[in-house]
Coordinates of C-alpha atoms in Angstrom, one line a residue:
Chain A
M1 CA 70.1 144.6 57.5
L2 CA 69.1 143.1 54.3
T3 CA 72.1 143.4 51.3
F4 CA 71.6 142.5 47.5
V5 CA 74.7 140.7 46.2
G6 CA 74.7 140.2 42.7
I7 CA 77.1 136.7 41.9
G8 CA 77.2 138.1 38.0
L9 CA 76.4 136.1 34.6
Y10 CA 77.6 132.3 34.7
D11 CA 79.4 130.8 37.4
E12 CA 81.1 130.6 41.2
K13 CA 83.8 133.0 40.0
D14 CA 81.4 135.9 39.0
I15 CA 81.1 137.4 41.8
T16 CA 83.4 140.4 43.1
L17 CA 85.3 140.8 46.4
K18 CA 83.2 143.6 48.0
G19 CA 80.1 140.7 47.5
L20 CA 82.7 138.1 49.6
D21 CA 82.9 140.7 51.9
A22 CA 79.1 140.9 52.3
I23 CA 78.9 137.2 52.9
S24 CA 81.7 136.5 55.2
C25 CA 80.0 139.6 57.3
A26 CA 76.6 137.9 57.0
D27 CA 74.8 136.1 59.5
R28 CA 72.9 134.5 57.2
V29 CA 73.1 134.1 53.4
F30 CA 70.1 133.1 51.1
A31 CA 69.7 132.6 47.5
E32 CA 67.5 132.7 44.8
F33 CA 67.6 131.4 41.6
Y34 CA 64.0 131.8 39.6
T35 CA 64.5 135.6 38.2
S36 CA 67.5 134.7 36.6
K37 CA 69.9 131.4 36.5
M38 CA 73.5 130.6 37.2
M39 CA 74.1 128.1 34.8
G40 CA 77.7 127.2 35.1
T41 CA 78.1 126.4 38.3
T42 CA 76.2 124.3 41.5
I43 CA 75.1 125.4 45.1
D44 CA 78.1 122.8 46.2
R45 CA 80.5 125.0 44.1
M46 CA 79.2 128.5 45.4
E47 CA 79.4 126.8 49.0
S48 CA 82.7 126.1 48.1
Q49 CA 84.1 128.9 47.1
Y50 CA 81.6 131.3 49.3
Q51 CA 82.5 129.6 52.0
T52 CA 79.2 130.1 53.7
K53 CA 75.9 127.9 53.9
I54 CA 73.7 129.7 51.3
T55 CA 69.5 128.8 51.9
V56 CA 67.7 128.5 48.5
L57 CA 64.5 130.4 48.2
S58 CA 61.5 129.6 46.4
R59 CA 59.5 131.7 44.2
E60 CA 56.7 131.8 46.9
A61 CA 59.3 132.3 49.6
I62 CA 60.4 135.2 47.9
E63 CA 57.2 136.9 46.6
I64 CA 54.2 135.4 48.8
D65 CA 56.0 135.3 52.2
P66 CA 59.2 135.9 53.1
S67 CA 59.1 135.0 56.5
W68 CA 62.8 135.3 56.3
L69 CA 63.1 138.3 55.8
H70 CA 62.4 139.0 59.2
H71 CA 65.9 137.5 60.1
A72 CA 67.1 140.6 58.9
K73 CA 65.5 142.8 61.6
C74 CA 68.6 141.6 63.8
E75 CA 70.8 140.1 62.2
N76 CA 73.2 141.0 59.1
V77 CA 71.4 138.4 56.0
V78 CA 72.4 138.2 52.7
L79 CA 70.6 137.8 49.4
L80 CA 72.9 136.0 46.5
T81 CA 71.6 136.3 43.3
G82 CA 72.5 136.0 39.5
G83 CA 73.2 138.9 37.7
D84 CA 72.4 142.8 39.0
P85 CA 70.2 142.6 41.9
L86 CA 67.1 145.1 41.2
I87 CA 67.3 144.7 37.5
S88 CA 64.1 142.6 38.3
T89 CA 61.1 143.7 39.7
T90 CA 61.1 141.0 42.3
H91 CA 63.8 142.4 43.9
I92 CA 63.0 146.5 44.2
D93 CA 59.4 144.7 45.7
L94 CA 61.2 142.6 48.3
R95 CA 63.7 146.3 48.8
L96 CA 60.1 147.8 49.8
R97 CA 59.0 145.2 52.2
A98 CA 61.9 145.1 53.9
S99 CA 61.6 148.8 54.7
D100 CA 58.1 148.0 55.7
L101 CA 59.9 146.2 58.3
G102 CA 62.3 148.3 59.3
I103 CA 65.2 146.9 57.5
A104 CA 67.7 148.7 56.1
T105 CA 68.9 147.5 52.5
A106 CA 72.4 147.5 51.1
V107 CA 73.5 146.5 47.3
V108 CA 76.4 145.0 45.3
H109 CA 76.2 145.3 41.6
S110 CA 77.4 142.6 39.5
A111 CA 77.3 141.9 35.8
S112 CA 74.0 141.8 34.2
I113 CA 72.9 140.5 30.7
V114 CA 71.3 143.8 30.2
S115 CA 75.4 145.6 29.8
A116 CA 76.7 141.9 28.5
A117 CA 74.6 141.4 25.5
P118 CA 75.1 144.8 23.5
G119 CA 79.3 144.8 24.0
L120 CA 78.9 140.9 23.4
A121 CA 77.4 141.7 19.8
G122 CA 79.7 144.7 18.9
L123 CA 76.9 147.4 19.3
Q124 CA 76.3 150.8 20.3
N125 CA 74.5 150.4 23.9
Y126 CA 72.8 154.3 23.5
R127 CA 71.2 153.1 20.1
F128 CA 69.0 150.4 22.1
G129 CA 65.5 150.8 22.7
K130 CA 62.8 149.8 25.1
S131 CA 63.3 146.0 25.5
A132 CA 61.1 142.7 26.7
T133 CA 60.6 139.6 27.0
I134 CA 59.3 136.6 24.7
P135 CA 57.2 134.4 27.2
F136 CA 56.1 131.0 26.2
P137 CA 52.7 130.6 24.5
Y138 CA 49.6 129.4 26.8
H139 CA 46.9 128.1 26.4
T140 CA 43.2 128.1 26.8
R141 CA 40.2 125.7 26.0
S142 CA 39.9 126.7 22.3
K143 CA 43.9 127.6 21.1
T144 CA 47.6 129.1 22.0
V145 CA 48.2 132.3 22.7
V146 CA 51.2 133.9 21.7
S147 CA 52.1 137.2 23.0
E148 CA 52.1 140.2 20.4
T149 CA 54.0 142.4 22.3
P150 CA 57.6 141.7 22.1
Y151 CA 56.6 141.7 18.2
N152 CA 55.2 145.1 18.8
V153 CA 57.7 146.4 20.6
I154 CA 60.5 145.5 17.9
L155 CA 58.1 147.3 15.5
Q156 CA 58.1 150.3 16.9
N157 CA 61.8 150.8 18.1
L158 CA 62.8 149.9 14.2
A159 CA 60.5 152.8 13.6
N160 CA 62.4 154.9 15.5
N161 CA 65.4 153.1 13.6
L162 CA 66.6 151.7 17.7
H163 CA 67.5 148.4 18.4
T164 CA 65.8 145.7 20.5
M165 CA 67.1 143.9 23.7
L166 CA 64.7 141.0 23.5
F167 CA 65.1 138.6 27.3
L168 CA 63.5 134.6 27.0
D169 CA 61.2 133.1 29.3
I170 CA 62.2 130.9 31.8
D171 CA 59.2 128.7 33.3
R172 CA 59.3 126.0 35.9
D173 CA 58.2 123.2 33.6
R174 CA 59.3 124.6 30.1
G175 CA 62.9 125.4 30.7
C176 CA 64.4 127.9 29.3
M177 CA 63.3 129.1 26.2
T178 CA 66.7 129.5 23.1
I179 CA 66.6 131.1 20.1
P180 CA 64.8 129.6 18.1
E181 CA 61.9 128.9 19.7
A182 CA 61.7 132.9 20.0
V183 CA 62.3 133.5 16.8
E184 CA 59.6 130.9 15.8
L185 CA 57.0 132.9 17.9
L186 CA 57.7 135.8 16.3
M187 CA 57.3 134.7 13.0
R188 CA 54.1 133.1 14.1
V189 CA 53.0 136.5 15.2
D190 CA 54.9 137.1 11.8
C191 CA 52.3 135.5 9.5
E192 CA 49.5 136.8 11.4
R193 CA 50.3 140.9 10.3
E194 CA 48.5 142.1 7.1
H195 CA 51.4 143.4 5.4
G196 CA 53.8 140.9 4.6
T197 CA 56.8 139.3 6.0
P198 CA 59.1 141.8 7.6
M199 CA 60.5 140.0 10.3
H200 CA 61.0 136.9 8.6
S201 CA 64.2 138.4 6.5
A202 CA 65.1 140.5 9.4
L203 CA 68.6 140.5 10.7
G204 CA 68.6 139.0 14.5
I205 CA 71.8 138.2 16.8
G206 CA 71.1 135.6 19.0
I207 CA 73.3 135.1 22.3
A208 CA 74.4 132.0 24.3
R209 CA 75.9 131.8 27.5
A210 CA 76.9 135.5 28.4
G211 CA 80.3 135.1 30.3
S212 CA 80.9 131.9 30.0
P213 CA 84.6 130.6 28.1
D214 CA 82.2 129.2 25.3
V215 CA 79.8 132.5 24.7
L216 CA 78.5 132.2 21.5
V217 CA 77.3 135.3 19.5
R218 CA 75.7 134.7 16.1
C219 CA 74.2 137.4 13.4
D220 CA 72.1 136.1 10.7
R221 CA 68.9 137.0 8.8
L222 CA 66.1 135.2 11.9
C223 CA 64.5 132.5 9.3
D224 CA 68.5 131.3 9.3
L225 CA 69.1 131.5 13.5
A226 CA 65.6 129.4 13.8
T227 CA 67.1 126.2 12.7
F228 CA 70.6 126.7 14.1
D229 CA 71.9 125.0 17.2
F230 CA 72.8 127.5 20.0
G231 CA 73.5 124.9 22.8
A232 CA 73.0 124.7 26.0
P233 CA 70.9 127.7 28.1
M234 CA 71.1 130.5 28.7
H235 CA 70.2 132.8 25.7
L236 CA 69.1 136.2 24.6
L237 CA 68.1 137.8 21.3
I238 CA 68.4 141.3 19.4
V239 CA 66.7 142.3 16.8
P240 CA 69.2 145.0 15.0
A241 CA 68.1 148.2 13.7
S242 CA 70.9 149.8 11.0
L243 CA 73.7 149.1 11.5
H244 CA 76.4 151.2 12.0
P245 CA 79.3 150.5 9.9
L246 CA 81.7 149.6 13.3
E247 CA 78.9 147.7 14.6
A248 CA 79.1 145.5 11.1
D249 CA 82.5 145.0 11.6
A250 CA 81.9 144.0 15.0
L251 CA 79.1 141.4 14.0
V252 CA 81.1 139.9 11.1
R253 CA 84.0 139.7 12.7
F254 CA 83.0 138.2 16.1
A255 CA 79.5 136.9 15.4
D256 CA 80.2 135.0 12.3
A257 CA 77.5 137.6 10.6
P258 CA 77.8 137.5 6.0
E259 CA 79.4 140.1 4.5
W260 CA 76.9 141.5 3.0
I261 CA 75.4 143.7 6.1
R262 CA 78.1 145.8 5.8
Chain B
M1 CA 95.7 136.8 23.9
L2 CA 93.9 140.0 24.9
T3 CA 91.5 139.9 27.9
F4 CA 89.2 142.7 28.8
V5 CA 88.5 142.8 32.4
G6 CA 85.9 145.2 33.4
I7 CA 86.5 146.2 37.4
G8 CA 83.4 147.7 38.2
L9 CA 81.6 150.6 39.8
Y10 CA 83.7 152.3 42.3
D11 CA 86.7 150.9 43.9
E12 CA 89.1 148.1 44.2
K13 CA 86.8 145.6 45.7
D14 CA 84.5 145.7 42.3
I15 CA 86.8 143.3 40.7
T16 CA 85.5 139.4 39.8
L17 CA 87.3 136.7 40.8
K18 CA 87.2 135.5 37.2
G19 CA 89.2 138.9 36.9
L20 CA 91.5 138.1 39.4
D21 CA 91.9 135.3 37.9
A22 CA 92.6 136.9 34.0
I23 CA 95.4 139.2 36.0
S24 CA 97.3 136.5 37.4
C25 CA 97.6 134.7 34.2
A26 CA 98.9 138.2 32.6
D27 CA 102.0 139.0 32.0
R28 CA 100.7 142.5 31.7
V29 CA 98.4 144.5 32.3
F30 CA 97.3 147.5 31.2
A31 CA 94.6 150.2 32.0
E32 CA 92.3 153.1 31.1
F33 CA 90.5 155.1 32.7
Y34 CA 89.2 158.6 30.6
T35 CA 86.1 156.0 29.8
S36 CA 84.9 155.7 33.1
K37 CA 86.7 156.6 36.4
M38 CA 87.2 154.1 39.4
M39 CA 86.4 157.1 41.8
G40 CA 86.9 155.4 44.9
T41 CA 90.8 154.2 45.1
T42 CA 93.9 154.8 43.7
I43 CA 96.8 152.8 41.2
D44 CA 98.3 152.0 44.2
R45 CA 95.5 149.8 45.8
M46 CA 94.7 148.5 42.8
E47 CA 98.1 147.3 42.5
S48 CA 97.8 146.0 45.5
Q49 CA 95.0 144.2 45.7
Y50 CA 95.0 142.7 42.4
Q51 CA 98.8 142.4 42.9
T52 CA 100.2 143.3 39.5
K53 CA 101.9 146.4 38.4
I54 CA 99.3 148.5 36.0
T55 CA 100.6 150.2 33.4
V56 CA 97.9 153.4 32.7
L57 CA 97.6 154.5 29.0
S58 CA 96.5 157.8 27.7
R59 CA 93.4 158.3 25.4
E60 CA 96.0 158.4 22.4
A61 CA 97.2 154.9 23.1
I62 CA 93.9 153.7 23.1
E63 CA 92.5 155.0 19.8
I64 CA 95.4 156.4 17.7
D65 CA 98.5 154.7 18.5
P66 CA 98.0 151.3 20.5
S67 CA 101.5 150.2 20.0
W68 CA 101.1 148.5 23.0
L69 CA 98.7 145.5 21.7
H70 CA 101.3 144.0 19.7
H71 CA 102.5 141.8 23.1
A72 CA 99.5 140.6 22.8
K73 CA 100.8 138.6 19.7
C74 CA 102.5 136.4 21.8
E75 CA 101.6 137.2 25.5
N76 CA 98.5 136.6 27.7
V77 CA 97.3 140.8 28.0
V78 CA 94.6 142.5 30.4
L79 CA 93.0 145.4 29.8
L80 CA 91.6 146.8 33.0
T81 CA 88.7 149.3 32.6
G82 CA 85.9 150.7 34.9
G83 CA 82.5 149.5 34.2
D84 CA 81.2 146.5 32.0
P85 CA 83.9 146.2 29.0
L86 CA 82.3 146.5 25.4
I87 CA 80.2 149.5 26.7
S88 CA 82.6 151.5 25.1
T89 CA 82.5 152.2 21.4
T90 CA 86.4 152.6 22.4
H91 CA 86.6 148.7 23.8
I92 CA 85.0 147.6 20.4
D93 CA 87.0 149.3 18.2
L94 CA 90.2 147.6 20.1
R95 CA 88.9 144.2 20.0
L96 CA 88.7 144.8 16.0
R97 CA 92.3 146.2 15.9
A98 CA 93.3 143.4 18.2
S99 CA 91.3 140.8 15.3
D100 CA 93.1 142.8 12.5
L101 CA 96.7 141.6 14.5
G102 CA 95.6 138.1 14.6
I103 CA 95.2 138.4 18.5
A104 CA 92.3 136.6 20.2
T105 CA 89.5 138.5 22.7
A106 CA 88.1 137.3 25.4
V107 CA 86.1 139.7 27.8
V108 CA 85.7 139.5 31.9
H109 CA 82.6 141.5 32.2
S110 CA 81.4 143.5 35.6
A111 CA 79.0 145.8 36.9
S112 CA 77.6 148.6 34.7
I113 CA 75.9 151.6 35.2
V114 CA 73.9 150.7 32.6
S115 CA 71.9 148.3 34.9
A116 CA 72.8 149.5 38.6
A117 CA 71.0 153.3 37.8
P118 CA 67.7 151.6 37.0
G119 CA 68.2 149.2 39.6
L120 CA 69.1 151.8 42.2
A121 CA 66.3 154.2 40.8
G122 CA 63.7 151.9 41.8
L123 CA 62.7 151.8 37.8
Q124 CA 61.8 148.6 35.5
N125 CA 64.9 148.3 33.3
Y126 CA 62.4 147.2 30.3
R127 CA 60.5 150.9 30.3
F128 CA 63.7 152.9 29.4
G129 CA 64.2 154.0 26.1
K130 CA 66.9 155.4 24.3
S131 CA 70.2 156.5 26.6
A132 CA 72.3 159.7 25.5
T133 CA 75.2 162.1 26.8
I134 CA 75.0 164.9 28.2
P135 CA 78.4 166.9 26.7
F136 CA 79.9 169.2 28.2
P137 CA 79.1 173.2 25.3
Y138 CA 81.6 173.9 23.3
H139 CA 82.3 177.8 22.4
T140 CA 83.0 178.9 18.8
R141 CA 84.3 182.9 18.1
S142 CA 80.9 184.0 18.7
K143 CA 78.7 181.7 20.4
T144 CA 78.2 178.7 23.0
V145 CA 76.9 175.9 21.3
V146 CA 74.8 173.6 23.9
S147 CA 73.8 170.2 22.2
E148 CA 69.8 170.0 21.8
T149 CA 70.5 166.0 21.2
P150 CA 70.0 164.8 24.7
Y151 CA 66.7 167.4 24.9
N152 CA 65.5 165.3 21.9
V153 CA 65.9 161.8 23.3
I154 CA 63.7 162.6 26.4
L155 CA 61.2 164.1 24.3
Q156 CA 61.0 161.7 21.6
N157 CA 60.8 158.8 25.3
L158 CA 58.3 160.9 26.8
A159 CA 56.2 160.9 23.7
N160 CA 56.3 156.7 23.7
N161 CA 56.6 156.7 28.0
L162 CA 60.2 155.6 28.2
H163 CA 63.0 156.9 30.8
T164 CA 65.5 158.4 29.4
M165 CA 68.9 157.2 31.2
L166 CA 71.3 160.6 30.6
F167 CA 75.4 159.8 31.0
L168 CA 77.1 163.0 32.0
D169 CA 80.1 164.3 30.3
I170 CA 83.8 163.5 31.3
D171 CA 86.0 166.4 30.4
R172 CA 89.9 166.1 30.5
D173 CA 90.0 169.9 31.9
R174 CA 86.8 170.3 33.2
G175 CA 86.5 166.7 35.1
C176 CA 83.5 164.9 35.8
M177 CA 79.8 167.3 34.7
T178 CA 77.4 167.0 38.0
I179 CA 73.3 166.4 38.0
P180 CA 73.3 170.4 38.4
E181 CA 75.3 171.2 35.2
A182 CA 73.8 168.8 33.3
V183 CA 69.8 170.2 34.6
E184 CA 71.4 173.3 34.0
L185 CA 72.4 172.4 29.8
L186 CA 68.1 171.2 29.5
M187 CA 67.1 174.1 30.7
R188 CA 68.7 176.1 28.6
V189 CA 67.5 174.0 25.5
D190 CA 64.2 174.0 27.0
C191 CA 64.2 178.1 27.1
E192 CA 64.6 178.1 23.5
R193 CA 61.6 176.1 22.7
E194 CA 58.7 178.2 21.1
H195 CA 55.9 175.9 23.3
G196 CA 56.1 176.3 26.8
T197 CA 58.6 174.9 29.3
P198 CA 57.6 171.5 29.7
M199 CA 61.2 170.3 31.5
H200 CA 61.2 172.2 34.1
S201 CA 58.6 170.8 36.1
A202 CA 59.5 167.6 34.6
L203 CA 60.6 165.0 37.2
G204 CA 64.3 164.2 37.3
I205 CA 66.5 161.3 39.4
G206 CA 70.1 162.0 40.4
I207 CA 72.3 159.1 41.4
A208 CA 75.6 160.0 42.8
R209 CA 78.8 157.5 43.6
A210 CA 76.9 154.4 42.2
G211 CA 78.3 150.9 43.4
S212 CA 79.9 152.9 46.6
P213 CA 78.6 152.8 50.4
D214 CA 77.7 156.1 50.1
V215 CA 75.5 156.4 46.9
L216 CA 72.8 159.1 47.0
V217 CA 69.6 158.8 44.4
R218 CA 67.4 161.5 44.9
C219 CA 64.2 162.8 43.1
D220 CA 62.6 165.9 42.9
R221 CA 61.8 168.3 39.8
L222 CA 64.3 169.0 37.8
C223 CA 64.3 172.4 39.0
D224 CA 64.7 171.8 42.4
L225 CA 67.4 169.6 41.2
A226 CA 69.1 172.3 40.1
T227 CA 70.3 173.6 43.3
F228 CA 71.0 170.4 45.3
D229 CA 74.1 168.9 46.4
F230 CA 74.8 165.8 45.3
G231 CA 78.6 166.1 46.6
A232 CA 81.6 164.2 44.9
P233 CA 81.4 162.5 41.0
M234 CA 80.3 160.5 39.4
H235 CA 77.1 161.4 38.6
L236 CA 73.9 160.4 36.7
L237 CA 70.2 161.9 35.7
I238 CA 67.3 160.0 34.8
V239 CA 64.4 161.6 33.0
P240 CA 61.1 159.7 34.1
A241 CA 58.3 158.7 31.7
S242 CA 54.7 158.2 34.1
L243 CA 55.8 156.1 37.2
H244 CA 54.6 152.2 37.5
P245 CA 52.8 152.7 41.1
L246 CA 55.5 150.2 42.1
E247 CA 58.8 152.6 41.0
A248 CA 56.9 155.6 42.6
D249 CA 56.7 153.6 45.8
A250 CA 60.5 152.8 45.6
L251 CA 61.5 156.5 44.2
V252 CA 59.7 157.8 47.5
R253 CA 61.0 155.5 49.7
F254 CA 64.5 155.2 48.3
A255 CA 65.1 158.0 46.8
D256 CA 63.3 161.0 49.0
A257 CA 60.6 161.8 46.0
P258 CA 57.4 164.4 47.3
E259 CA 54.7 162.3 48.1
W260 CA 52.1 163.9 45.6
I261 CA 54.3 161.6 42.6
R262 CA 52.3 158.6 43.7

């Protein structure tokens, strides 16, 4: 049996009692941290808190050659992941591979940035449209390519008066993208569009370290967020649509938003 | 200080270690269960697991006269809620009221149906559009009024090739809406539209008891879900857009979907 156990947003205390029960029944405990990082803890602290040995798997061992999966044919195997498992397509694919091998699967849910971010921003969850990831630019021989997808998703959502949640890229070499980096990439796409710069003066909400004691939520014009130091990762960006009065109140009170947004 | 502690999806073991820490530091522990119900447990079992006395608050004590909030001026007060706190607008409003009284607030995040449902269905989270709630019909002297909002949200999302998550109403008298009841309400709106019945043969995904050991996920035509017995609450309905091959594979494998969806 393979049990996906979500361990939450930030540190080793974000696990549930159900997650600990699954670990205590497990013959082997694996973990992967490339789809989501636990910034507030270490493997040692997790092993101590969970009272188990954890084997950390590489991206290749999850996506290309998951030979460790064979243990789950006869043993209880737990895979620890940050956030709520199965939010990542990678885990759905892994669940299908397990099923191909005749392995039953179970899920222990956990806090996810998908639900935490709207609440921290004081925005109404049902007013979010499609979400997107802002990827790092990639380089060809002659130029740097910046993805226009997140920009287009924002425009489409704004046209429907919906908020947009933007996940920021995690790269093995370049690390976790920051909110200023993300804003700068949106601005670069914006500059190349014909019709003015709607994004430049649009509002943005930056969220840093959700789930930690020093979570930071700040709402301002995107151009002002581009120069704000949000500190350590993980970062997330929201581009809101028009604000309900309660949403504006919450942003002024809890996200240091300028008074004029009300 | 007021700390919102999310206690997860189903039973008393869905709380995090951080949530238990907040309870152990609290002078008073309140709870409300009208925005989200914990179907797999009781107050007695929560009190025993959390080792605390819990005072359950009514809707009125949360929304109209939250006099209990004054305790948080000088004491550590915890408010327990199902799911991830602050997803409910009610809690944002309460956080603003606390702030008006000069009370600092903190949040302990937890699993939410908002992230659990897409994963259980094997659907890609970023392909969800706006969500909606299907409310029970209300009755005037001369007729029964069925809200058209969820139907319109589905149509708008389908036009953009996006999935729709539909939360089902909880009513003090009528209880928790079931998936068949929700489908029947969508069909009633559908019948009154001029241009055929696109919804009748559309796919739906019903999810019952997310977070429990007997979670049930079933994908079929909406008209077939209308006669399927999903068992005990809570129920949730998803109307998917066109399916990515991986999504279709997951639905066939884990949600008993008909083979022709591939």
